[in-house]
């Protein structure tokens, strides 16, 4: 079904040059005030016109060590009060009421550190871009919402496609493997040979949890994984921490390490930080060194968690 798509902004189309770049007086920050309120009211109006009361979170992420926003990220990524501190419930496929969806839009307009697509499959979407650009798509033309947006001092311009349309990034969709029973049987066989492996659970598009699993721990770990998580299987941690740190290559690497209490976490470092690692990892039980460069980062296995009905709806690559 074709959608009616609008670019909703505070930028007057009359203030654009021949290439379409805005050259007017508006800045790219949220005012945290009436203009921001107008954006939220506009999104709510489009949703109401379409009959939408809930939206689904898609491909969520939070700021990591690199932040591209114009405002500094804040503690909690703008999600405090919406989700628990461990971000339970903020995952691909999670459905939230419009009240929560609008607060997510607010957090994204403010560059608080969280980003996601908000969608109702084949009927509606909200995508938040850089510099206060909002893209809304509806199965209906929503003339009331368009007029309301203009009344609030914003502009709703019809366009052909959102630049955040996931179809623009789905060329490799055939390569996604579901973490189905066949995957788990293959993983059991691998662990039978190797004794243990490290499972990286990508619960957001740019954040992971780590699990060291043996055969006895495969089934309980499987039940605890985040819906639609990306799963990468890596070799087991090495207990020879000194040897692993001594052999660190130049460039950016990810160090996965197990604390004395057994918790597994990771940090990214480059050669300028190597000298600080022995003190930083004092007491670590074991480590695993992974390159941060995609062409050097090859897991033993990779898959994406399907939905409970067995259908793979997550769009990101493992």
Coordinates of C-alpha atoms in Angstrom, one line a residue:
X1 CA 0.0 0.0 0.0
X2 CA 1.4 3.4 -0.9
X3 CA 1.6 5.9 1.9
X4 CA 1.1 9.6 1.9
X5 CA 4.4 11.0 3.2
X6 CA 5.1 14.4 4.6
X7 CA 8.2 16.2 5.7
X8 CA 7.2 18.2 8.8
X9 CA 9.6 21.0 9.8
X10 CA 9.8 24.6 11.1
X11 CA 11.7 25.6 8.0
X12 CA 9.8 27.7 5.5
X13 CA 10.1 26.2 2.0
X14 CA 10.5 29.7 0.7
X15 CA 13.8 29.9 2.4
X16 CA 15.5 27.2 0.4
X17 CA 18.1 27.7 -2.3
X18 CA 18.2 26.0 -5.8
X19 CA 19.6 22.8 -4.3
X20 CA 16.8 22.7 -1.7
X21 CA 19.1 23.6 1.3
X22 CA 17.5 25.7 3.9
X23 CA 19.1 29.2 4.2
X24 CA 16.6 30.9 6.5
X25 CA 17.0 32.1 10.1
X26 CA 15.8 29.0 12.0
X27 CA 18.5 27.1 14.0
X28 CA 18.7 23.3 14.2
X29 CA 18.1 23.0 18.0
X30 CA 14.9 22.2 19.7
X31 CA 13.5 25.1 21.6
X32 CA 12.2 22.8 24.3
X33 CA 9.1 25.0 24.1
X34 CA 6.3 26.0 21.8
X35 CA 7.9 24.9 18.6
X36 CA 8.7 21.5 20.0
X37 CA 5.2 21.3 21.3
X38 CA 3.9 22.0 17.8
X39 CA 6.0 19.1 16.4
X40 CA 4.4 16.7 19.0
X41 CA 0.9 18.1 18.3
X42 CA 1.4 17.6 14.6
X43 CA 2.6 14.0 15.0
X44 CA -0.4 13.3 17.3
X45 CA -2.8 14.9 14.7
X46 CA -1.5 12.7 11.9
X47 CA -1.8 9.6 14.2
X48 CA -5.4 10.6 15.1
X49 CA -6.4 11.1 11.5
X50 CA -5.0 7.7 10.7
X51 CA -6.7 6.0 13.7
X52 CA -3.4 5.1 15.3
X53 CA -3.3 4.6 19.1
X54 CA -0.1 2.5 19.4
X55 CA 3.2 2.5 17.6
X56 CA 5.9 -0.2 17.3
X57 CA 9.6 0.6 18.1
X58 CA 11.9 -0.4 15.3
X59 CA 15.7 -0.6 15.2
X60 CA 16.2 1.3 18.5
X61 CA 19.6 2.6 19.5
X62 CA 21.2 4.8 22.1
X63 CA 24.3 7.0 22.0
X64 CA 27.6 5.1 22.5
X65 CA 31.1 6.5 22.5
X66 CA 30.3 8.5 19.4
X67 CA 27.5 11.1 19.4
X68 CA 26.4 12.8 16.2
X69 CA 23.7 15.0 17.7
X70 CA 23.9 18.8 17.9
X71 CA 23.0 18.7 21.6
X72 CA 25.0 16.7 24.2
X73 CA 23.4 13.3 25.2
X74 CA 22.0 13.1 28.7
X75 CA 21.9 10.4 31.3
X76 CA 19.3 7.9 30.5
X77 CA 19.3 8.9 26.8
X78 CA 15.9 10.7 27.3
X79 CA 14.3 7.4 28.2
X80 CA 14.1 7.9 32.0
X81 CA 10.5 7.5 33.1
X82 CA 9.6 5.7 29.9
X83 CA 11.6 2.5 30.4
X84 CA 13.5 0.9 33.3
X85 CA 17.3 1.8 33.7
X86 CA 18.2 -1.5 32.0
X87 CA 16.0 -0.4 29.0
X88 CA 13.7 -3.5 29.3
X89 CA 10.9 -2.9 26.9
X90 CA 12.9 -0.7 24.6
X91 CA 13.6 -3.1 21.8
X92 CA 12.7 -3.8 18.2
X93 CA 9.1 -4.8 18.0
X94 CA 8.0 -3.4 21.3
X95 CA 4.6 -1.7 21.0
X96 CA 4.0 1.5 23.0
X97 CA 1.0 3.8 23.4
X98 CA 1.0 7.2 21.6
X99 CA 1.8 9.0 24.8
X100 CA 5.1 7.1 25.1
X101 CA 5.7 7.4 21.3
X102 CA 5.3 11.2 21.6
X103 CA 7.9 11.3 24.4
X104 CA 10.2 9.3 22.2
X105 CA 9.7 11.9 19.5
X106 CA 10.6 14.6 22.0
X107 CA 13.8 12.8 23.1
X108 CA 14.8 12.5 19.5
X109 CA 14.1 16.1 18.7
X110 CA 16.3 17.0 21.6
X111 CA 19.1 14.7 20.6
X112 CA 19.0 13.2 24.1
X113 CA 20.8 10.0 22.9
X114 CA 18.0 7.6 21.9
X115 CA 16.8 7.0 18.3
X116 CA 14.3 4.6 16.7
X117 CA 11.7 4.4 14.0
X118 CA 8.1 4.4 15.1
X119 CA 5.7 2.5 12.9
X120 CA 2.3 0.8 12.5
X121 CA 2.9 -1.7 9.8
X122 CA 1.7 -0.6 6.4
X123 CA -0.4 2.2 7.9
X124 CA 1.8 4.8 9.6
X125 CA 5.3 5.8 10.5
X126 CA 7.2 8.6 12.2
X127 CA 10.9 9.0 11.5
X128 CA 13.0 11.7 13.2
X129 CA 16.0 13.0 11.2
X130 CA 18.8 15.4 11.9
X131 CA 18.2 19.1 12.5
X132 CA 14.5 18.9 13.5
X133 CA 13.3 17.1 10.4
X134 CA 10.3 14.9 11.0
X135 CA 8.9 12.5 8.4
X136 CA 5.4 11.2 8.8
X137 CA 3.7 8.6 6.6
X138 CA 0.1 7.6 6.6
X139 CA -2.2 5.3 4.7
X140 CA -4.6 8.3 4.5
X141 CA -4.0 11.8 3.1
X142 CA -4.7 13.4 6.5
X143 CA -5.9 16.8 5.3
X144 CA -6.9 17.8 8.8
X145 CA -3.5 17.0 10.2
X146 CA -1.8 18.9 7.4
X147 CA -3.9 22.0 8.0
X148 CA -3.4 21.7 11.8
X149 CA 0.4 21.5 11.3
X150 CA 0.3 24.7 9.3
X151 CA -1.9 26.4 11.9
X152 CA 0.7 25.5 14.5
X153 CA 3.4 27.4 12.5
X154 CA 5.1 24.3 11.0
X155 CA 5.2 23.1 7.4
X156 CA 4.0 19.8 6.1
X157 CA 5.4 19.2 2.6
X158 CA 4.5 16.1 0.6
X159 CA 7.5 14.0 -0.5
X160 CA 8.0 10.7 -2.2
X161 CA 9.9 8.8 0.4
X162 CA 11.4 9.2 3.9
X163 CA 15.2 9.2 3.9
X164 CA 14.9 6.8 6.8
X165 CA 12.7 4.3 4.9
X166 CA 14.1 0.9 6.0
X167 CA 13.7 -0.5 2.4
X168 CA 16.7 1.7 1.5
X169 CA 18.9 -0.6 3.6
X170 CA 17.3 -4.0 3.0
X171 CA 19.4 -5.2 0.0
X172 CA 21.1 -7.9 2.2
X173 CA 17.8 -9.1 3.8
X174 CA 18.2 -12.5 2.3
X175 CA 21.4 -13.0 4.3
X176 CA 19.6 -12.8 7.7
X177 CA 19.4 -16.1 9.4
X178 CA 16.7 -16.8 12.0
X179 CA 17.8 -18.1 15.4
X180 CA 15.4 -21.1 15.0
X181 CA 15.7 -24.6 16.3
X182 CA 18.3 -25.5 13.6
X183 CA 20.5 -22.6 14.7
X184 CA 20.4 -23.7 18.4
X185 CA 21.1 -27.3 17.5
X186 CA 24.1 -26.1 15.5
X187 CA 25.2 -24.0 18.5
X188 CA 24.9 -27.0 20.8
X189 CA 27.1 -29.0 18.5
X190 CA 29.7 -26.2 18.4
X191 CA 29.8 -25.9 22.2
X192 CA 30.1 -29.7 22.5
X193 CA 33.4 -29.4 20.6
X194 CA 34.7 -26.2 22.1
X195 CA 33.4 -26.4 25.7
X196 CA 32.0 -22.9 25.8
X197 CA 31.5 -19.8 23.6
X198 CA 30.7 -16.2 24.1
X199 CA 27.2 -15.0 22.8
X200 CA 26.9 -11.3 22.0
X201 CA 23.2 -10.3 22.3
X202 CA 22.6 -7.1 20.3
X203 CA 19.6 -5.8 22.2
X204 CA 19.8 -2.4 20.4
X205 CA 21.3 -1.6 17.0
X206 CA 24.5 -0.4 18.7
X207 CA 24.5 -2.0 22.2
X208 CA 25.2 -5.5 23.3
X209 CA 25.0 -7.8 26.3
X210 CA 27.5 -10.6 26.7
X211 CA 27.0 -14.2 27.8
X212 CA 29.6 -17.0 28.3
X213 CA 27.6 -20.2 27.8
X214 CA 28.3 -23.9 28.2
X215 CA 25.9 -26.7 27.1
X216 CA 23.9 -26.5 30.3
X217 CA 23.4 -22.8 29.9
X218 CA 22.1 -22.7 26.3
X219 CA 18.4 -23.3 27.0
X220 CA 18.1 -20.8 29.9
X221 CA 20.1 -18.2 28.0
X222 CA 17.8 -18.6 25.0
X223 CA 14.7 -17.8 27.1
X224 CA 16.2 -14.6 28.5
X225 CA 17.3 -13.0 25.2
X226 CA 15.7 -9.8 24.1
X227 CA 13.0 -10.1 21.4
X228 CA 14.4 -9.7 17.9
X229 CA 18.0 -9.5 19.2
X230 CA 21.0 -10.0 16.9
X231 CA 23.1 -12.9 18.0
X232 CA 26.8 -13.3 17.3
X233 CA 28.8 -16.3 18.6
X234 CA 32.5 -15.8 19.4
X235 CA 35.2 -18.1 20.7
X236 CA 35.5 -18.5 24.4
X237 CA 37.3 -16.0 26.6
X238 CA 41.0 -16.6 27.4
X239 CA 42.1 -16.9 31.0
X240 CA 45.6 -15.8 30.0
X241 CA 44.8 -12.1 30.4
X242 CA 48.5 -11.0 30.3
X243 CA 49.2 -12.8 27.0
X244 CA 46.0 -11.4 25.4
X245 CA 46.9 -7.8 26.4
X246 CA 50.5 -8.3 25.3
X247 CA 49.4 -9.2 21.8
X248 CA 47.0 -6.3 21.2
X249 CA 47.2 -5.0 17.6
X250 CA 47.2 -1.4 16.6
X251 CA 43.9 0.2 15.8
X252 CA 40.5 0.1 17.4
X253 CA 39.7 -3.1 19.2
X254 CA 36.9 -4.2 21.5
X255 CA 38.0 -5.9 24.7
X256 CA 35.4 -8.3 26.2
X257 CA 36.3 -9.1 29.7
X258 CA 34.9 -11.0 32.7
X259 CA 35.0 -9.3 36.1
X260 CA 36.0 -11.1 39.3
X261 CA 32.3 -11.3 40.0
X262 CA 31.7 -13.1 36.7
X263 CA 30.0 -10.2 34.9
X264 CA 31.0 -9.8 31.2
X265 CA 31.3 -6.4 29.6
X266 CA 33.3 -4.7 26.9
X267 CA 35.1 -1.5 26.1
X268 CA 36.6 -0.1 22.9
X269 CA 40.2 1.1 23.0
X270 CA 43.0 2.0 20.6
X271 CA 46.8 1.9 20.9
X272 CA 46.9 5.2 22.8
X273 CA 45.1 3.4 25.7
X274 CA 47.0 0.2 25.8
X275 CA 49.3 1.2 28.7
X276 CA 46.3 1.8 31.0
X277 CA 44.7 -1.6 30.3
X278 CA 46.6 -3.7 32.9
X279 CA 45.3 -1.5 35.7
X280 CA 41.9 -1.2 34.2
X281 CA 41.5 -4.9 33.9
X282 CA 43.2 -5.9 37.2
X283 CA 41.4 -8.9 38.6
X284 CA 39.7 -9.8 35.3
X285 CA 39.1 -13.5 35.0
X286 CA 39.3 -13.7 31.3
X287 CA 39.3 -11.6 28.1
X288 CA 38.5 -11.8 24.4
X289 CA 40.0 -9.3 21.9
X290 CA 37.8 -8.4 18.9
X291 CA 38.7 -6.1 16.0
X292 CA 36.3 -3.2 15.6
X293 CA 36.8 -3.2 11.8
X294 CA 34.0 -5.0 10.0
X295 CA 36.2 -6.9 7.5
X296 CA 38.2 -8.3 10.4
X297 CA 35.2 -9.1 12.6
X298 CA 34.0 -12.6 11.7
X299 CA 31.9 -14.5 14.3
X300 CA 31.6 -18.2 14.4
X301 CA 27.8 -18.0 13.9
X302 CA 25.3 -15.2 13.5
X303 CA 21.5 -15.0 13.5
X304 CA 18.6 -12.8 14.5
X305 CA 15.8 -13.8 17.0
X306 CA 12.5 -14.5 15.2
X307 CA 9.2 -13.6 16.7
X308 CA 7.3 -16.2 18.8
X309 CA 5.4 -17.3 15.7
X310 CA 8.7 -18.2 14.0
X311 CA 8.7 -15.3 11.5
X312 CA 11.8 -13.1 11.2
X313 CA 10.6 -9.5 11.3
X314 CA 13.7 -7.8 12.6
X315 CA 15.3 -5.9 9.7
X316 CA 18.9 -5.4 10.9
X317 CA 21.7 -7.6 9.9
X318 CA 23.3 -9.9 12.5

